[in-house]
GROMACS .gro file of N, CA and C in nm:
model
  477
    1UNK      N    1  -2.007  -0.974   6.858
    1UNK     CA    2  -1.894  -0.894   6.819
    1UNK      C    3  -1.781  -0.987   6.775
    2UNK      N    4  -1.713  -0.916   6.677
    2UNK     CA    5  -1.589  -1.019   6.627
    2UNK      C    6  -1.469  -0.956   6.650
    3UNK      N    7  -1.430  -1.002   6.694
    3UNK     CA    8  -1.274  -0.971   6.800
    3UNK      C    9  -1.147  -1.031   6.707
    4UNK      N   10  -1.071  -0.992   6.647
    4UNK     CA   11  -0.950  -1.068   6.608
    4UNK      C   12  -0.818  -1.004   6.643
    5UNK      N   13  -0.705  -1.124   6.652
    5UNK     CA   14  -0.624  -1.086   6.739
    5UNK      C   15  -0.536  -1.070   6.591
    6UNK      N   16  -0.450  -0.975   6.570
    6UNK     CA   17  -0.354  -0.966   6.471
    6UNK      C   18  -0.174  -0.952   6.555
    7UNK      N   19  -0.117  -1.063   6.526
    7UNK     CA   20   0.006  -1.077   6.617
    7UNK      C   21   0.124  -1.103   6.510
    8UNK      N   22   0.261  -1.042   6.553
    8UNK     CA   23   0.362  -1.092   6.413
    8UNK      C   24   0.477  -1.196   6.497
    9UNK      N   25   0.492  -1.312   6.384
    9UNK     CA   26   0.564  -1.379   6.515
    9UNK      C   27   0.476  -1.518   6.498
   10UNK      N   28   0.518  -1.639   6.550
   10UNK     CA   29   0.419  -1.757   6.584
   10UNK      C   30   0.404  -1.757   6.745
   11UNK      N   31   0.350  -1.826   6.780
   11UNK     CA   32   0.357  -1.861   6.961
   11UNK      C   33   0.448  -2.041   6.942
   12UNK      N   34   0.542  -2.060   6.990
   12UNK     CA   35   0.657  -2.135   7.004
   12UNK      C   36   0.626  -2.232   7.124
   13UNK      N   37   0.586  -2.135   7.202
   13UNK     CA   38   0.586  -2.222   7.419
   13UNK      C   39   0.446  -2.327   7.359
   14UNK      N   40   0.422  -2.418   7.416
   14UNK     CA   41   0.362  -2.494   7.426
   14UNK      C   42   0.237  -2.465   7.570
   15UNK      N   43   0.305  -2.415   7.661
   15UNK     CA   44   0.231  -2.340   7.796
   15UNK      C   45   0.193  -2.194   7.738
   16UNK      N   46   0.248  -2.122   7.613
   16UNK     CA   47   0.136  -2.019   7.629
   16UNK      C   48   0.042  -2.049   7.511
   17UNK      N   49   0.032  -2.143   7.429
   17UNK     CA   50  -0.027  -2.208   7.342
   17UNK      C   51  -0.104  -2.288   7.415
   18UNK      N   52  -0.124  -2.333   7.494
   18UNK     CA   53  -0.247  -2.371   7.617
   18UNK      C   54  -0.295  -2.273   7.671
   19UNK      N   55  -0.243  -2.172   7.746
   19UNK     CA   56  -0.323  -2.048   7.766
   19UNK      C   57  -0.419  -1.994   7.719
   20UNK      N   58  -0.342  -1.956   7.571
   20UNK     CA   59  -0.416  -1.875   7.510
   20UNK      C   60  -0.581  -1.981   7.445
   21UNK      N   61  -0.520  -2.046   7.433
   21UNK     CA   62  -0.656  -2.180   7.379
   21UNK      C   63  -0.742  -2.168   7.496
   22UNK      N   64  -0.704  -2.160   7.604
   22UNK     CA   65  -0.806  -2.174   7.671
   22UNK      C   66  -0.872  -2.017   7.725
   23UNK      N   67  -0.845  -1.983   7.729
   23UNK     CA   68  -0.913  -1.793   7.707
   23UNK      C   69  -0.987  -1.816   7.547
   24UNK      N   70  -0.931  -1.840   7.439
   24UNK     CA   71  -1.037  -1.827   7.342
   24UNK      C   72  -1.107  -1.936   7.382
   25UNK      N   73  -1.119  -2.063   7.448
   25UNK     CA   74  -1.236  -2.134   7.491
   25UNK      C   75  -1.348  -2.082   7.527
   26UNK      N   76  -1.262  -2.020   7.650
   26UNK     CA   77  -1.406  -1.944   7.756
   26UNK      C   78  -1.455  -1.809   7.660
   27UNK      N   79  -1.359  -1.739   7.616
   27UNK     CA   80  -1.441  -1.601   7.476
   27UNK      C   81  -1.502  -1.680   7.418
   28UNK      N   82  -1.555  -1.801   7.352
   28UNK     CA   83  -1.605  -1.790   7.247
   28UNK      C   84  -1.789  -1.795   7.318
   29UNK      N   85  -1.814  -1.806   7.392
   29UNK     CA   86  -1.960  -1.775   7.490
   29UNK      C   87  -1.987  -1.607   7.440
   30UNK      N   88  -1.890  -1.509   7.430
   30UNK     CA   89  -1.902  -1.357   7.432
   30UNK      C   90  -1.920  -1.313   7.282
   31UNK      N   91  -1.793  -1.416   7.209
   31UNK     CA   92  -1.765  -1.305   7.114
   31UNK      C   93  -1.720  -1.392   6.985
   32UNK      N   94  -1.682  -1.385   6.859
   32UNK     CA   95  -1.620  -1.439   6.768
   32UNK      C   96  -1.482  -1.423   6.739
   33UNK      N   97  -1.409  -1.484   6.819
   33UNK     CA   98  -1.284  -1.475   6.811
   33UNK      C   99  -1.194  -1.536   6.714
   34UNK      N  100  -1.114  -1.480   6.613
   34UNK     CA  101  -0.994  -1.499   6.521
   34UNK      C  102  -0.863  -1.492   6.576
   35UNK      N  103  -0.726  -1.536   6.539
   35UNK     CA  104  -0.642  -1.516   6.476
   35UNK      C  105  -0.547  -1.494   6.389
   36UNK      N  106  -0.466  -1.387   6.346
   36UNK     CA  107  -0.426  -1.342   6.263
   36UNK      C  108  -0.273  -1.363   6.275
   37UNK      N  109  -0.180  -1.437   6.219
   37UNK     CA  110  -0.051  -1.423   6.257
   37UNK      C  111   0.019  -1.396   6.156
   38UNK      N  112   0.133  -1.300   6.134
   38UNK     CA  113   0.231  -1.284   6.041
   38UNK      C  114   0.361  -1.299   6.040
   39UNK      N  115   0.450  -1.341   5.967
   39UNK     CA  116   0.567  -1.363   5.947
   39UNK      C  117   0.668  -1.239   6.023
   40UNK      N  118   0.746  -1.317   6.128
   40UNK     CA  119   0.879  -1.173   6.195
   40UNK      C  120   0.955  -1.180   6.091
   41UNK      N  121   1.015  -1.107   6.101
   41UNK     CA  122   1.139  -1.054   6.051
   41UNK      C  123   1.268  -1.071   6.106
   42UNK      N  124   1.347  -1.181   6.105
   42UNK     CA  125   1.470  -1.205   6.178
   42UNK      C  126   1.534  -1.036   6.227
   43UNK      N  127   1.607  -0.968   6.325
   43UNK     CA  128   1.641  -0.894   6.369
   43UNK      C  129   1.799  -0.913   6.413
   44UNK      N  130   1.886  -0.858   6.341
   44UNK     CA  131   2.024  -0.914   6.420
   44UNK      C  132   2.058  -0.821   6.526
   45UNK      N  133   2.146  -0.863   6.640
   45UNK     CA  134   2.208  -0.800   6.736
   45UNK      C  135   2.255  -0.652   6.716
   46UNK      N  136   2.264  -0.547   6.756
   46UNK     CA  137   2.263  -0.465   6.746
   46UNK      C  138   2.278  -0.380   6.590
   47UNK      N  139   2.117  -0.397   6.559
   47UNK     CA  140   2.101  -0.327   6.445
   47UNK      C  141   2.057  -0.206   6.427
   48UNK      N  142   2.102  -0.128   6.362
   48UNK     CA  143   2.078  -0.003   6.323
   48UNK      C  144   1.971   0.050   6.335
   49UNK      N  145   1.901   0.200   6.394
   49UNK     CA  146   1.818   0.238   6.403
   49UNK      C  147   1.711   0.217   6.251
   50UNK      N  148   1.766   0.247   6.164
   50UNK     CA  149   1.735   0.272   6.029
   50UNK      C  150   1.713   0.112   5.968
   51UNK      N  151   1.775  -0.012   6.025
   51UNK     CA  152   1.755  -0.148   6.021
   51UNK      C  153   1.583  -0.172   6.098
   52UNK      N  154   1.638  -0.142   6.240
   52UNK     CA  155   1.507  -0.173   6.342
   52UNK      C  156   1.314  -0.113   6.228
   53UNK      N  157   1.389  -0.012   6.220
   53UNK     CA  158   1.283   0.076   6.112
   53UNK      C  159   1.231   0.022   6.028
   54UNK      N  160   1.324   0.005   5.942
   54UNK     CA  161   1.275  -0.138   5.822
   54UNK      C  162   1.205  -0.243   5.858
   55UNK      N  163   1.253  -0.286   5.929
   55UNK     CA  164   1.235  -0.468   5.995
   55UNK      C  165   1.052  -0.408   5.998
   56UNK      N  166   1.020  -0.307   6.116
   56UNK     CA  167   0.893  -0.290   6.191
   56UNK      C  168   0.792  -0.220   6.067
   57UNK      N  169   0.847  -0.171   5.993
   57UNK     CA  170   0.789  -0.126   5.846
   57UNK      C  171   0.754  -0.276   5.739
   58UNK      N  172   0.811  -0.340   5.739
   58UNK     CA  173   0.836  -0.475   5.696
   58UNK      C  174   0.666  -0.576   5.746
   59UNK      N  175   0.699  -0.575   5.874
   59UNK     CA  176   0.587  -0.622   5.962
   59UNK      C  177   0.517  -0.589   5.939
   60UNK      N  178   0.473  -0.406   5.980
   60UNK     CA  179   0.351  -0.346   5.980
   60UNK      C  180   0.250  -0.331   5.787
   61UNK      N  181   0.336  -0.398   5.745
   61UNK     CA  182   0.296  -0.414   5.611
   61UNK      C  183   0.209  -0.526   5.555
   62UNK      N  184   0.301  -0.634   5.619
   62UNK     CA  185   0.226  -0.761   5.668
   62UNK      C  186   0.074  -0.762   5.722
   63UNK      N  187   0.091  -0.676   5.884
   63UNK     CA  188  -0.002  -0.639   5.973
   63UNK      C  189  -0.141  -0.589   5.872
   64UNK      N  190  -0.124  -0.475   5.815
   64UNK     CA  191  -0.190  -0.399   5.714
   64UNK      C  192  -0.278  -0.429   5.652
   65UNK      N  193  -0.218  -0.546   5.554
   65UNK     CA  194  -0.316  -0.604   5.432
   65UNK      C  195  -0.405  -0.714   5.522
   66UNK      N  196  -0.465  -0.711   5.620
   66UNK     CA  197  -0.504  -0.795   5.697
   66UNK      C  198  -0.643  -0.725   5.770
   67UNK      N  199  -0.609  -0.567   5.819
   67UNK     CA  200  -0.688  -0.473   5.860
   67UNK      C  201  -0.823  -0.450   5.772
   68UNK      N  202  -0.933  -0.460   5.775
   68UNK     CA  203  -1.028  -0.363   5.718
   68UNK      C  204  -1.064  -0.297   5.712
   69UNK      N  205  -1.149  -0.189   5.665
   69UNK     CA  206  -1.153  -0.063   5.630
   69UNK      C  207  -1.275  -0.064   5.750
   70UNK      N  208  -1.387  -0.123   5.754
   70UNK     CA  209  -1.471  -0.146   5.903
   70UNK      C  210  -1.418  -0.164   6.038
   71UNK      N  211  -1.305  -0.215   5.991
   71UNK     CA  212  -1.250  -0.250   6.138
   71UNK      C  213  -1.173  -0.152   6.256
   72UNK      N  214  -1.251  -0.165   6.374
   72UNK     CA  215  -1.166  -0.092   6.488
   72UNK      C  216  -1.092  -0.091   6.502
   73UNK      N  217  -0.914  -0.059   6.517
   73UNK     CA  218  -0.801  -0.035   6.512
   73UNK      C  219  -0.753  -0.047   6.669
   74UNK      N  220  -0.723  -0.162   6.764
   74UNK     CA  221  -0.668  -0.122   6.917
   74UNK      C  222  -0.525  -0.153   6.897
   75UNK      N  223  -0.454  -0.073   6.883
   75UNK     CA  224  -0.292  -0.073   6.865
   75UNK      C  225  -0.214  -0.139   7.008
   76UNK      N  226  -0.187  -0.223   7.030
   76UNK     CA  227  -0.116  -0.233   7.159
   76UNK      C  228   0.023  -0.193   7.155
   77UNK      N  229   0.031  -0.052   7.224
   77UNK     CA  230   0.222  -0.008   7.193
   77UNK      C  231   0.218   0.121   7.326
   78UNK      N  232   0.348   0.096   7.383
   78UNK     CA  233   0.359   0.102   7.540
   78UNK      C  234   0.327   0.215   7.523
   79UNK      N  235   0.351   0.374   7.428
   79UNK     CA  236   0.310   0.492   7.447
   79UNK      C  237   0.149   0.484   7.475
   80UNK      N  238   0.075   0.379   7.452
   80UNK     CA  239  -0.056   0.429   7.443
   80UNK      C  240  -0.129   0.442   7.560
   81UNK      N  241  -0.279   0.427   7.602
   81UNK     CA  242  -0.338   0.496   7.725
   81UNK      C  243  -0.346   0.388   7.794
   82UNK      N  244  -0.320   0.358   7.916
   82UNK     CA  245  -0.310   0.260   8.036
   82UNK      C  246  -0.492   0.295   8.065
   83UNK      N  247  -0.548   0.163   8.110
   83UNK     CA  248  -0.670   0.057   8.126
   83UNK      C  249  -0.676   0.046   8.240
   84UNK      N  250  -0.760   0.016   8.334
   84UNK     CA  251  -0.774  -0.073   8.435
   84UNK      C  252  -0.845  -0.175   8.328
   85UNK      N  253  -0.890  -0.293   8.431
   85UNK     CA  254  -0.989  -0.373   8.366
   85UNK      C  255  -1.119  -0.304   8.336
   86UNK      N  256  -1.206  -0.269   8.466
   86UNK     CA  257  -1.305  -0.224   8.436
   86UNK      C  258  -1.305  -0.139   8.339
   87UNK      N  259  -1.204  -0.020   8.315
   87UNK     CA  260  -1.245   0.057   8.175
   87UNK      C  261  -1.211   0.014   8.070
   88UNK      N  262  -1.140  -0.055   8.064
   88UNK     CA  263  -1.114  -0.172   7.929
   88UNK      C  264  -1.210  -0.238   7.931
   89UNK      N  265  -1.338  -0.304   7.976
   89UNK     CA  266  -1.422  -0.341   7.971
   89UNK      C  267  -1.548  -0.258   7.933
   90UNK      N  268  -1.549  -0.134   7.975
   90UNK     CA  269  -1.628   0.014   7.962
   90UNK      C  270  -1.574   0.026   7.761
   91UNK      N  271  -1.466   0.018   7.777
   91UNK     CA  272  -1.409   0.047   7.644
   91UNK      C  273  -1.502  -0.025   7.523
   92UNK      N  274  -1.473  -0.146   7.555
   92UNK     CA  275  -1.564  -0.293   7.496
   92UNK      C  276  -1.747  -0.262   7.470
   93UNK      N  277  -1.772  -0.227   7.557
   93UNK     CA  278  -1.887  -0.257   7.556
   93UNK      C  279  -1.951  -0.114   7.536
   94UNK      N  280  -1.901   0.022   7.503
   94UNK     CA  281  -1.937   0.152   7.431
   94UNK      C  282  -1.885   0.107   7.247
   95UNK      N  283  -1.777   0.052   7.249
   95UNK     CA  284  -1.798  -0.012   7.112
   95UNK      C  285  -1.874  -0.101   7.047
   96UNK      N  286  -1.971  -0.188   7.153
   96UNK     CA  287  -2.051  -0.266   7.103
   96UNK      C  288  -2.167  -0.146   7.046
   97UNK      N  289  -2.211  -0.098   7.169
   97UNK     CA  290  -2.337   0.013   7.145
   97UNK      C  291  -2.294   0.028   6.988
   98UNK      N  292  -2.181   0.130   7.006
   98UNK     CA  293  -2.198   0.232   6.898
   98UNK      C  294  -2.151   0.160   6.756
   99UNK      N  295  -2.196   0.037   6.731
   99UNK     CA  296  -2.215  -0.037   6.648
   99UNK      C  297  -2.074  -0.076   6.578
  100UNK      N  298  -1.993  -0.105   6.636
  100UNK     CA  299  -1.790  -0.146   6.616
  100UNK      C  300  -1.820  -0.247   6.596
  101UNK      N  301  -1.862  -0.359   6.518
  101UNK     CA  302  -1.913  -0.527   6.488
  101UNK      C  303  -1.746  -0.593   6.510
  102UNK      N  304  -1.702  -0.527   6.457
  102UNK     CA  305  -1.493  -0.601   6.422
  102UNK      C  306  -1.414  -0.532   6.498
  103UNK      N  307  -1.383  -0.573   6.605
  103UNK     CA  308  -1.245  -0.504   6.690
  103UNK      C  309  -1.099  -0.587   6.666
  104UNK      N  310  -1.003  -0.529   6.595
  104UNK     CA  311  -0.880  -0.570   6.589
  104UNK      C  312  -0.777  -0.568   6.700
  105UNK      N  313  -0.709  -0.645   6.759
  105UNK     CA  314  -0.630  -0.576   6.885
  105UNK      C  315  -0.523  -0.630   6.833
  106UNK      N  316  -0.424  -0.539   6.793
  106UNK     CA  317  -0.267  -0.547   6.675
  106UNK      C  318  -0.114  -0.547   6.790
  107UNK      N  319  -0.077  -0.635   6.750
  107UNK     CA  320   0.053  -0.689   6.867
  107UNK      C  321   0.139  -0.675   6.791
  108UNK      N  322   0.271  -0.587   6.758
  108UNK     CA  323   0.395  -0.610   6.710
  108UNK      C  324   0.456  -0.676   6.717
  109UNK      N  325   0.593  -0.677   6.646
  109UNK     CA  326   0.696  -0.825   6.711
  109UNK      C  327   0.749  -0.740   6.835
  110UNK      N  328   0.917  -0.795   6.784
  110UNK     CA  329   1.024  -0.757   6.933
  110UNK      C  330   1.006  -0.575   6.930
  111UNK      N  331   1.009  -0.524   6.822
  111UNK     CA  332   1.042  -0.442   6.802
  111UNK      C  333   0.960  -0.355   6.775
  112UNK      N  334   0.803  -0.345   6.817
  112UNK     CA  335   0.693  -0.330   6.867
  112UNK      C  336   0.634  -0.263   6.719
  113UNK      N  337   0.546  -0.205   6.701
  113UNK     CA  338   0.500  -0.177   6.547
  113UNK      C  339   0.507  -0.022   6.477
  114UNK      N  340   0.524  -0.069   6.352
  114UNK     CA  341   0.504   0.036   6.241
  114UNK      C  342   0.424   0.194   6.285
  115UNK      N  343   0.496   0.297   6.221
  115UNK     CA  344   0.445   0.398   6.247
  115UNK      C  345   0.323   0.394   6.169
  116UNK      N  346   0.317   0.357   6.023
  116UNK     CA  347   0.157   0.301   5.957
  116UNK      C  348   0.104   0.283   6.034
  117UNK      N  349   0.093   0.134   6.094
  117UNK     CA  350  -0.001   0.068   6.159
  117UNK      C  351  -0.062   0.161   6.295
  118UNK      N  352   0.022   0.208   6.379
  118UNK     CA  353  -0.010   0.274   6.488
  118UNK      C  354  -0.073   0.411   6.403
  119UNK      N  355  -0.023   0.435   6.275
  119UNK     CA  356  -0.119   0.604   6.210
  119UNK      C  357  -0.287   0.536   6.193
  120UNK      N  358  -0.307   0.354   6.161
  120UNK     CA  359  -0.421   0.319   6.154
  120UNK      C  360  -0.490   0.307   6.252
  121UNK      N  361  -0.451   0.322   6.381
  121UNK     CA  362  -0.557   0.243   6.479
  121UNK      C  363  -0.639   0.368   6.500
  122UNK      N  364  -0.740   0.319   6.560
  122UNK     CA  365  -0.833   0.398   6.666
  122UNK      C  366  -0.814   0.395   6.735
  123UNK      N  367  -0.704   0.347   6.800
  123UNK     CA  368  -0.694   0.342   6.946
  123UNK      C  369  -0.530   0.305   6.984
  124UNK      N  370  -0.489   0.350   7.087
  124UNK     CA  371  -0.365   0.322   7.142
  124UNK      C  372  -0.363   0.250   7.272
  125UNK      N  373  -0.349   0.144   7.328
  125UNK     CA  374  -0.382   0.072   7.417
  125UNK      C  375  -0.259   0.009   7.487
  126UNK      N  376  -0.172   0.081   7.625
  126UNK     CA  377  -0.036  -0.011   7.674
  126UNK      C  378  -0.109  -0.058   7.779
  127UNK      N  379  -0.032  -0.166   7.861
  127UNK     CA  380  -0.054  -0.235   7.920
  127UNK      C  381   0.040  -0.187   8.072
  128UNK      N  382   0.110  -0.184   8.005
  128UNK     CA  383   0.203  -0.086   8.119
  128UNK      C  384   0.371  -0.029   8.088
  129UNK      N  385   0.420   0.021   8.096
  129UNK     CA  386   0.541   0.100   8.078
  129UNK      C  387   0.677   0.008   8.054
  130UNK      N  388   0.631  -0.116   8.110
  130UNK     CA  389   0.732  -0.225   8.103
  130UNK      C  390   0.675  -0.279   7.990
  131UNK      N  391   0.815  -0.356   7.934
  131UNK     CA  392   0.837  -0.451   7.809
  131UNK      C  393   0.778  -0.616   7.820
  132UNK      N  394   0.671  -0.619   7.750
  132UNK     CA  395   0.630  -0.792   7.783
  132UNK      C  396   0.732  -0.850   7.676
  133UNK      N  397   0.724  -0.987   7.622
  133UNK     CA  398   0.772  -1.074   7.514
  133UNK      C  399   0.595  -1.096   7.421
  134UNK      N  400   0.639  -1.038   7.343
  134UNK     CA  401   0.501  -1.000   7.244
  134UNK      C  402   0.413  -1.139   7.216
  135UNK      N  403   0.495  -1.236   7.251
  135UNK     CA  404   0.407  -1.353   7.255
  135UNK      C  405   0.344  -1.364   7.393
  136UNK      N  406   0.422  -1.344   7.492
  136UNK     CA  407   0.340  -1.319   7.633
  136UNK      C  408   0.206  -1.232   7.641
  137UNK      N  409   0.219  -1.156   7.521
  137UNK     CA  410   0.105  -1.052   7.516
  137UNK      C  411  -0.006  -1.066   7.504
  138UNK      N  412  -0.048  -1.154   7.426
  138UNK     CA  413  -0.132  -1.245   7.321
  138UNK      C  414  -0.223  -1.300   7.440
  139UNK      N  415  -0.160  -1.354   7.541
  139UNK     CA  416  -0.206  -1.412   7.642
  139UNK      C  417  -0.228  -1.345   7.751
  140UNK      N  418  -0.142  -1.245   7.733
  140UNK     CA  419  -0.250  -1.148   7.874
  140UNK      C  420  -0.346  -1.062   7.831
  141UNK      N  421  -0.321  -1.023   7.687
  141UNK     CA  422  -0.439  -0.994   7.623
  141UNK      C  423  -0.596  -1.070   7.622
  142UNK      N  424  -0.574  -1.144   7.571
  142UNK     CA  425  -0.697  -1.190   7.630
  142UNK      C  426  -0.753  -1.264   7.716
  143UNK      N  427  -0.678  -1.295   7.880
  143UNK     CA  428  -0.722  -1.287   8.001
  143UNK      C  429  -0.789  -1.163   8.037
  144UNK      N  430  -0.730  -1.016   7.952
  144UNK     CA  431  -0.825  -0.883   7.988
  144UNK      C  432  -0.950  -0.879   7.916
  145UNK      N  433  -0.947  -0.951   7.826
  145UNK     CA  434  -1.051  -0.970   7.714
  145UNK      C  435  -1.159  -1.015   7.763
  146UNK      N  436  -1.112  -1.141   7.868
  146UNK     CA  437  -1.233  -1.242   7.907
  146UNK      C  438  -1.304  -1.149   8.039
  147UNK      N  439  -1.173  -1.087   8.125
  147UNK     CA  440  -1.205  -1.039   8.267
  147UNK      C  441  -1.342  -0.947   8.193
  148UNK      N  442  -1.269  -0.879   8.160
  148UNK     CA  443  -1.363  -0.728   8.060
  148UNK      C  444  -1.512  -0.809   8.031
  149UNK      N  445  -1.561  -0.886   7.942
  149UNK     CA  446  -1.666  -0.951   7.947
  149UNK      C  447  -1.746  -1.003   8.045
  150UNK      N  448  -1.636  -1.079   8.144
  150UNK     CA  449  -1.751  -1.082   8.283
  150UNK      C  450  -1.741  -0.970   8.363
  151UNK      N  451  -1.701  -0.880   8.349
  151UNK     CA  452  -1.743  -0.750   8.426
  151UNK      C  453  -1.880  -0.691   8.339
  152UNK      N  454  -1.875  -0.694   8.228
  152UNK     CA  455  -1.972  -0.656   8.147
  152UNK      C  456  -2.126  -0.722   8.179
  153UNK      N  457  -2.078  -0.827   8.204
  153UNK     CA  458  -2.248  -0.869   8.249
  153UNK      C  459  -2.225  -0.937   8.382
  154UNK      N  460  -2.197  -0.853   8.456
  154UNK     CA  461  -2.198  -0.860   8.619
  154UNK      C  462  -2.192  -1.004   8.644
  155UNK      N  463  -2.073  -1.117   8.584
  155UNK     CA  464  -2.062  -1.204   8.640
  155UNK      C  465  -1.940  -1.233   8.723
  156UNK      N  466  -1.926  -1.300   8.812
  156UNK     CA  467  -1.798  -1.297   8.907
  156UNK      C  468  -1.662  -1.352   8.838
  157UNK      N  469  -1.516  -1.258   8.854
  157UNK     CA  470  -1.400  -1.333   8.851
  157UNK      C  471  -1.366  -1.290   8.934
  158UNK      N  472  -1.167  -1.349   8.934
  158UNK     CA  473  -1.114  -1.304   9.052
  158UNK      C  474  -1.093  -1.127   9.087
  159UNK      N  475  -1.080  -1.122   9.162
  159UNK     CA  476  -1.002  -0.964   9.156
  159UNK      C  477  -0.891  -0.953   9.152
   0.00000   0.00000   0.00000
């Protein structure tokens, strides 16, 4: 399966730029893992609803021309359906069956994503009700990515 991560924004930290390298280390045993990164959109201090709009329209445009028409759509945006691991892993591996070859998992910037992009996914996926830093995401994203895989073939992590 080919897994790509589509994120807007660079990763900056140097510690979550080790993280994340090392989660796609251990994924690449499971799966074919990509990244996809696109240009933010500077955001000034209290900008206009109708600004914020633009900016995330801006992005999700970016985001877009990147998507394929094969590809699974997992939107990460806080309205969407809360996971444990195990069914995020259940999730994974009913998309392998039913023949999903390309799973996209789409990260907004600050200002989380496009009504487009979220009209494209197949899926709506939060993490929880609270606000991460969308680069923090990237990286707990796929610590669930990896957990999800060794639950999948009954091998041990932590709990």
């Amino acid at each position: 399966m080919e897994i790509r991560i589509l994120s807007v924004g660079k990763i900056k930290e140097k510690y979550l730029n080790d993280g994340i390298a090392e989660y796609a280390k251990r994924l690449g045993r499971y799966c074919k893992l990509s990244f996809i990164q696109v240009a933010d959109e500077k955001t000034p201090d209290k900008a206009s609803d109708a600004l914020n709009r633009q900016i995330r329209q801006i992005e999700g445009e970016r985001l877009l021309k990147h998507i394929r028409e094969q590809d699974y759509v997992i939107a990460l945006a806080i309205e969407g359906k809360m996971l444990d691991s195990v069914e995020l892993s259940g999730l994974l591996a009913r998309l392998g069956v039913e023949g999903k070859s390309s799973i996209d998992f789409v990260i907004g910037g600050s200002l989380g994503l496009s009504e487009e992009v979220l009209a494209r996914a197949d899926y709506k996926l939060s993490f929880s009700r609270m606000t991460f830093p969308h680069q923090l995401m990237q990286m707990i994203l796929l610590e669930q990515i990896y957990r999800g895989y060794r639950i999948m073939n009954n091998e041990p992590y932590h709990k």
